[in-house]
Coordinates of C-alpha atoms in Angstrom, one line a residue:
M1041 CA 64.8 86.6 123.0
K1042 CA 66.4 86.8 119.9
L1043 CA 67.3 84.1 117.8
R1044 CA 69.5 83.4 114.9
V1045 CA 68.3 81.2 111.9
G1046 CA 70.5 80.1 109.3
T1047 CA 68.9 79.4 105.5
R1048 CA 70.0 79.1 102.0
G1049 CA 68.8 82.0 99.9
S1050 CA 66.3 80.2 97.2
A1051 CA 62.7 80.3 97.2
L1052 CA 62.2 77.3 98.8
S1053 CA 64.7 77.4 101.2
L1054 CA 63.5 80.7 102.7
A1055 CA 59.7 79.3 102.4
Q1056 CA 61.1 76.7 104.5
T1057 CA 62.1 78.8 106.9
E1058 CA 59.1 80.8 107.1
E1059 CA 56.9 77.5 107.5
A1060 CA 58.9 76.8 110.8
L1061 CA 59.4 80.0 112.4
R1062 CA 55.6 80.9 111.8
L1063 CA 55.1 77.4 114.1
L1064 CA 57.7 78.5 116.5
R1065 CA 56.2 82.5 116.8
A1066 CA 52.7 81.0 117.1
S1067 CA 53.9 79.2 120.2
H1068 CA 56.4 82.2 121.3
P1069 CA 54.6 85.5 120.0
D1070 CA 57.4 87.7 121.8
L1071 CA 60.2 85.8 120.4
E1072 CA 62.6 88.1 117.6
V1073 CA 64.1 86.3 114.9
E1074 CA 67.0 87.3 112.4
V1075 CA 67.5 85.2 109.0
R1076 CA 71.1 84.6 108.0
V1077 CA 71.1 83.5 104.4
Y1078 CA 74.2 81.8 103.1
R1079 CA 75.7 80.1 99.7
T1080 CA 76.4 76.7 100.0
H1081 CA 78.4 74.0 97.4
G1082 CA 74.9 73.4 96.3
D1083 CA 74.3 77.0 95.1
Q1084 CA 77.4 77.8 93.9
D1085 CA 77.7 74.4 91.7
V1086 CA 74.5 74.3 89.6
K1087 CA 75.1 72.1 86.8
T1088 CA 76.9 69.0 88.3
P1089 CA 74.3 66.4 89.7
L1090 CA 73.9 66.0 93.2
Y1091 CA 75.1 62.7 93.3
L1092 CA 78.5 63.0 91.7
M1093 CA 79.7 65.6 94.0
P1094 CA 82.8 64.8 96.2
M1095 CA 81.5 65.9 99.5
K1096 CA 78.3 65.4 101.9
G1097 CA 75.5 67.8 102.8
V1098 CA 76.5 70.4 100.0
F1099 CA 73.1 72.3 100.7
E1100 CA 73.9 72.3 104.7
K1101 CA 77.7 71.8 105.4
A1102 CA 78.1 76.0 105.0
I1103 CA 75.8 76.4 107.3
D1104 CA 76.4 73.6 110.1
E1105 CA 79.7 75.1 109.7
A1106 CA 78.1 78.9 110.5
L1107 CA 76.2 77.3 113.4
L1108 CA 79.3 75.2 115.2
R1109 CA 80.9 79.0 115.1
G1110 CA 78.1 80.1 117.0
E1111 CA 77.2 82.6 114.2
I1112 CA 73.7 81.2 114.2
D1113 CA 71.5 79.6 117.1
V1114 CA 69.3 77.2 114.6
A1115 CA 69.2 76.1 111.0
V1116 CA 66.0 74.9 108.7
H1117 CA 67.0 72.1 106.2
S1118 CA 65.5 70.0 104.2
M1119 CA 65.4 66.4 105.8
K1120 CA 66.1 64.4 102.4
D1121 CA 69.2 66.8 102.1
C1122 CA 70.6 65.6 105.7
P1123 CA 73.2 62.8 105.8
T1124 CA 72.2 60.3 108.1
D1125 CA 75.3 60.9 110.0
L1126 CA 74.9 64.6 111.3
P1127 CA 78.3 66.7 111.9
E1128 CA 79.6 66.5 115.3
G1129 CA 78.0 68.6 117.8
I1130 CA 74.8 69.5 115.7
A1131 CA 71.2 67.4 116.7
I1132 CA 68.0 67.7 114.9
A1133 CA 65.7 69.2 118.1
A1134 CA 62.7 69.6 115.9
V1135 CA 61.1 67.8 113.1
P1136 CA 57.5 70.0 112.2
P1137 CA 54.5 68.4 110.6
R1138 CA 55.5 67.0 107.2
R1139 CA 54.1 68.3 104.2
S1140 CA 53.2 65.4 101.2
P1141 CA 56.0 63.1 100.4
H1142 CA 55.1 62.3 97.0
D1143 CA 56.8 62.5 93.6
V1144 CA 54.7 64.4 91.0
L1145 CA 55.1 64.3 87.3
I1146 CA 54.5 67.4 85.2
S1147 CA 54.1 67.4 81.3
R1148 CA 53.5 70.2 79.3
R1149 CA 49.9 68.5 77.8
E1150 CA 49.6 68.1 81.3
E1151 CA 49.9 63.9 80.1
G1152 CA 50.5 61.2 83.1
L1153 CA 53.2 59.3 83.3
A1154 CA 51.4 56.4 81.2
E1155 CA 50.1 59.3 78.1
L1156 CA 53.7 60.4 77.5
P1157 CA 54.4 60.1 74.3
E1158 CA 57.0 57.6 73.2
G1159 CA 60.4 58.9 73.7
A1160 CA 59.5 61.8 75.7
R1161 CA 61.9 64.2 77.3
V1162 CA 61.6 64.1 81.0
G1163 CA 64.2 66.1 83.4
T1164 CA 65.4 64.6 87.0
S1165 CA 68.8 64.5 88.0
S1166 CA 67.8 61.7 91.2
P1167 CA 69.1 58.8 90.8
R1168 CA 66.0 57.3 92.4
R1169 CA 63.7 58.8 90.3
V1170 CA 66.0 57.6 87.0
A1171 CA 65.5 54.3 88.1
F1172 CA 61.7 54.3 88.7
L1173 CA 61.0 56.0 85.2
R1174 CA 62.7 53.5 83.3
H1175 CA 61.6 50.5 85.4
L1176 CA 57.8 52.0 84.4
R1177 CA 58.5 53.1 81.0
R1178 CA 61.6 52.1 79.3
D1179 CA 61.2 54.2 76.2
L1180 CA 61.3 57.5 78.0
R1181 CA 64.5 59.6 77.5
I1182 CA 65.3 60.9 80.8
E1183 CA 67.7 63.9 80.9
P1184 CA 69.0 65.5 84.1
I1185 CA 68.0 69.1 85.2
R1186 CA 69.5 71.2 87.8
G1187 CA 67.8 74.3 89.1
N1188 CA 65.5 75.9 91.6
V1189 CA 62.0 75.1 91.6
D1190 CA 60.7 77.8 89.6
T1191 CA 63.8 77.2 87.4
R1192 CA 63.2 73.8 86.5
L1193 CA 59.5 74.8 85.7
R1194 CA 60.7 77.3 83.3
K1195 CA 63.0 75.1 81.6
L1196 CA 59.8 72.5 81.1
S1197 CA 59.2 75.1 78.4
D1198 CA 62.5 76.6 77.5
M1199 CA 64.4 73.6 76.9
G1200 CA 62.2 71.5 75.6
Y1201 CA 61.4 68.7 78.2
D1202 CA 58.1 67.0 77.6
A1203 CA 58.1 66.7 81.9
L1204 CA 59.1 67.0 84.7
V1205 CA 59.4 64.8 88.2
L1206 CA 59.4 67.2 91.8
A1207 CA 58.6 66.6 94.9
E1208 CA 54.9 68.0 95.8
A1209 CA 56.3 69.2 99.2
G1210 CA 58.2 72.1 97.3
L1211 CA 54.8 73.2 95.0
Q1212 CA 53.1 72.9 98.1
R1213 CA 55.7 75.4 100.3
L1214 CA 55.9 77.7 97.3
S1215 CA 52.0 77.8 96.9
A1216 CA 53.3 76.6 92.9
K1217 CA 50.2 75.5 91.0
P1218 CA 51.0 73.6 88.4
R1219 CA 48.6 70.8 86.9
Y1220 CA 50.0 67.2 87.7
Q1221 CA 50.1 63.7 88.3
V1222 CA 50.6 62.6 91.8
L1223 CA 52.9 59.1 91.3
A1224 CA 51.4 56.4 93.9
K1225 CA 53.7 55.1 96.5
D1226 CA 53.6 51.8 95.6
E1227 CA 55.4 52.6 92.0
F1228 CA 57.2 55.2 93.2
V1229 CA 58.5 55.3 96.7
P1230 CA 59.6 58.7 98.1
A1231 CA 63.0 59.2 99.2
C1232 CA 63.8 59.1 102.6
G1233 CA 62.7 62.2 104.0
Q1234 CA 61.2 63.7 101.4
G1235 CA 58.5 66.4 102.4
A1236 CA 60.2 67.0 105.9
L1237 CA 62.0 69.5 107.3
A1238 CA 65.5 69.5 109.8
V1239 CA 65.3 72.0 112.3
V1240 CA 68.7 72.1 113.9
C1241 CA 71.0 73.4 116.4
R1242 CA 74.0 72.7 118.4
S1243 CA 73.5 69.6 120.2
D1244 CA 74.9 71.2 123.5
D1245 CA 72.8 74.7 123.2
H1246 CA 69.5 73.4 125.8
G1247 CA 67.8 76.3 125.9
I1248 CA 67.1 76.1 122.1
R1249 CA 66.6 73.0 122.2
R1250 CA 63.6 73.1 124.7
L1251 CA 62.7 76.4 123.2
L1252 CA 62.3 74.2 119.3
A1253 CA 60.9 71.2 120.9
S1254 CA 57.6 73.0 120.6
I1255 CA 57.4 72.6 116.8
D1256 CA 58.7 69.0 116.6
H1257 CA 55.8 66.9 115.5
A1258 CA 55.7 63.3 116.8
P1259 CA 54.7 61.4 113.9
S1260 CA 56.6 63.3 111.2
R1261 CA 59.6 62.6 113.5
F1262 CA 59.2 58.6 113.9
E1263 CA 58.2 58.7 110.4
V1264 CA 61.6 60.2 109.5
E1265 CA 63.4 58.3 112.3
A1266 CA 62.7 55.4 110.5
E1267 CA 63.4 56.0 107.4
R1268 CA 66.7 57.1 107.7
A1269 CA 67.5 54.1 110.4
V1270 CA 66.4 52.0 107.1
L1271 CA 68.9 54.2 105.2
K1272 CA 71.7 53.9 107.9
H1273 CA 71.4 50.2 108.1
L1274 CA 71.8 49.5 104.6
R1275 CA 74.5 52.5 104.3
A1276 CA 72.7 53.2 100.9
G1277 CA 74.0 56.8 99.8
C1278 CA 72.5 59.6 97.5
R1279 CA 73.6 57.3 94.9
T1280 CA 71.6 54.3 95.6
P1281 CA 68.2 54.0 93.7
L1282 CA 66.1 53.1 96.7
G1283 CA 62.9 54.1 98.0
I1284 CA 62.2 54.6 101.7
N1285 CA 58.7 55.8 103.1
F1286 CA 56.9 55.4 106.6
E1287 CA 53.2 56.5 106.9
Y1288 CA 52.4 57.1 110.5
G1289 CA 48.6 56.6 112.0
A1290 CA 46.9 55.8 114.8
G1291 CA 49.7 53.7 116.9
S1292 CA 51.1 52.1 113.5
A1293 CA 53.1 52.8 110.4
L1294 CA 53.3 51.5 107.5
G1295 CA 56.4 51.1 105.7
R1296 CA 57.5 50.8 102.2
L1297 CA 60.8 49.7 100.6
M1298 CA 62.2 49.6 96.7
M1299 CA 64.5 49.2 94.5
V1300 CA 64.3 48.4 90.8
S1301 CA 66.9 46.1 89.4
P1302 CA 70.1 47.4 87.5
D1303 CA 68.7 46.3 84.0
Y1304 CA 65.3 48.3 84.8
R1305 CA 63.1 45.2 84.4
G1306 CA 62.1 43.9 87.7
R1307 CA 62.0 45.1 91.0
V1308 CA 61.6 44.4 94.9
L1309 CA 58.9 46.2 96.8
A1310 CA 58.4 45.6 100.8
K1311 CA 55.7 46.6 102.4
V1312 CA 55.2 46.1 106.3
R1313 CA 52.6 47.4 108.8
V1314 CA 54.5 47.7 112.0
Q1315 CA 53.7 48.9 115.6
A1316 CA 55.0 53.0 115.8
S1317 CA 56.5 52.6 119.2
S1318 CA 60.1 52.6 118.0
P1319 CA 61.6 53.9 114.6
E1320 CA 65.0 51.1 114.8
R1321 CA 62.4 48.8 115.7
A1322 CA 60.5 49.8 112.4
A1323 CA 63.4 49.8 110.5
M1324 CA 64.5 46.5 111.0
E1325 CA 61.4 44.8 110.1
L1326 CA 60.5 46.8 107.2
V1327 CA 64.5 45.7 106.1
R1328 CA 63.7 42.0 106.5
A1329 CA 61.2 42.1 104.8
F1330 CA 63.2 43.6 102.0
E1331 CA 65.8 41.1 102.9
G1332 CA 63.1 38.0 102.4
L1333 CA 62.2 39.4 99.2
G1334 CA 65.7 39.1 97.7
G1335 CA 66.1 42.7 98.1
M1336 CA 69.6 42.7 99.2
K1337 CA 70.5 41.0 95.5
L1338 CA 69.5 44.1 94.1
F1339 CA 71.6 46.5 96.5
E1340 CA 74.7 44.5 95.7
A1341 CA 73.9 44.4 91.7
W1342 CA 73.6 48.0 91.8
K1343 CA 76.6 48.6 95.0
G1344 CA 79.5 48.6 91.8
L1345 CA 78.0 50.9 89.6
E1346 CA 79.3 54.5 89.3
G1347 CA 76.9 57.3 88.4
A1348 CA 73.7 57.8 87.6
P1349 CA 71.4 54.6 86.8

């Protein structure tokens, strides 16, 4: 059998695709694979912050359209980039074992977040990371930065940034080994789906779905389905500075949901331990805990704001 797989051409996208294919070949050693590279809107526009782009799925749309046209059989996406409402006709057929969901701080002088000098210049374009950084260190100069992981690491020195905040999973997949500080989940709750992959196919392609089921990792799928259910229930988008994470273990899961106030002084962190029987039920327990702590007041306060926090 020959499997046609679509992906972006960045080093990280190719590494993510190879990670999924390595697992698939272990289960199906005779599988023949053709990887097709697509250039997406997010690849063409490397300056506009992602949350300001006037479309959803800036890294997935072109590849998903190729999937629906029948040019490819499978696509590998970063789960964090996938809209909660997938295009009609597309299904997440597999969630391989999740890598670290943590954010990390990489600094030029190898300081941690608390040790950065006053007024240090920190690069990130994520509204969530911006809000959490400003809550922890209101003195920092936080400036946008776009580009692939290697591009951002190069900009750290070439463009005078003192530090960057990146996803640990990207560094793991690229075998990049800069010294960094892992940011604690209780202070820097990860983004929905961070560290996980979404292996998608046409929803009516039952043969491909059966093939991909061999690399579906139930704990990782539970975590991301619960996180995405929270995001969908709250109707939160990419501009909403919200951290959502579930951590599966031994039949239960620890959920975290965090948001800071628009003035960055206050925050709400909801934490619940739930039975891992239903992602939707786990999501609702976490949302109720967030509401009980007054989190919806912060959510509504952010709702009408435009642009980055």
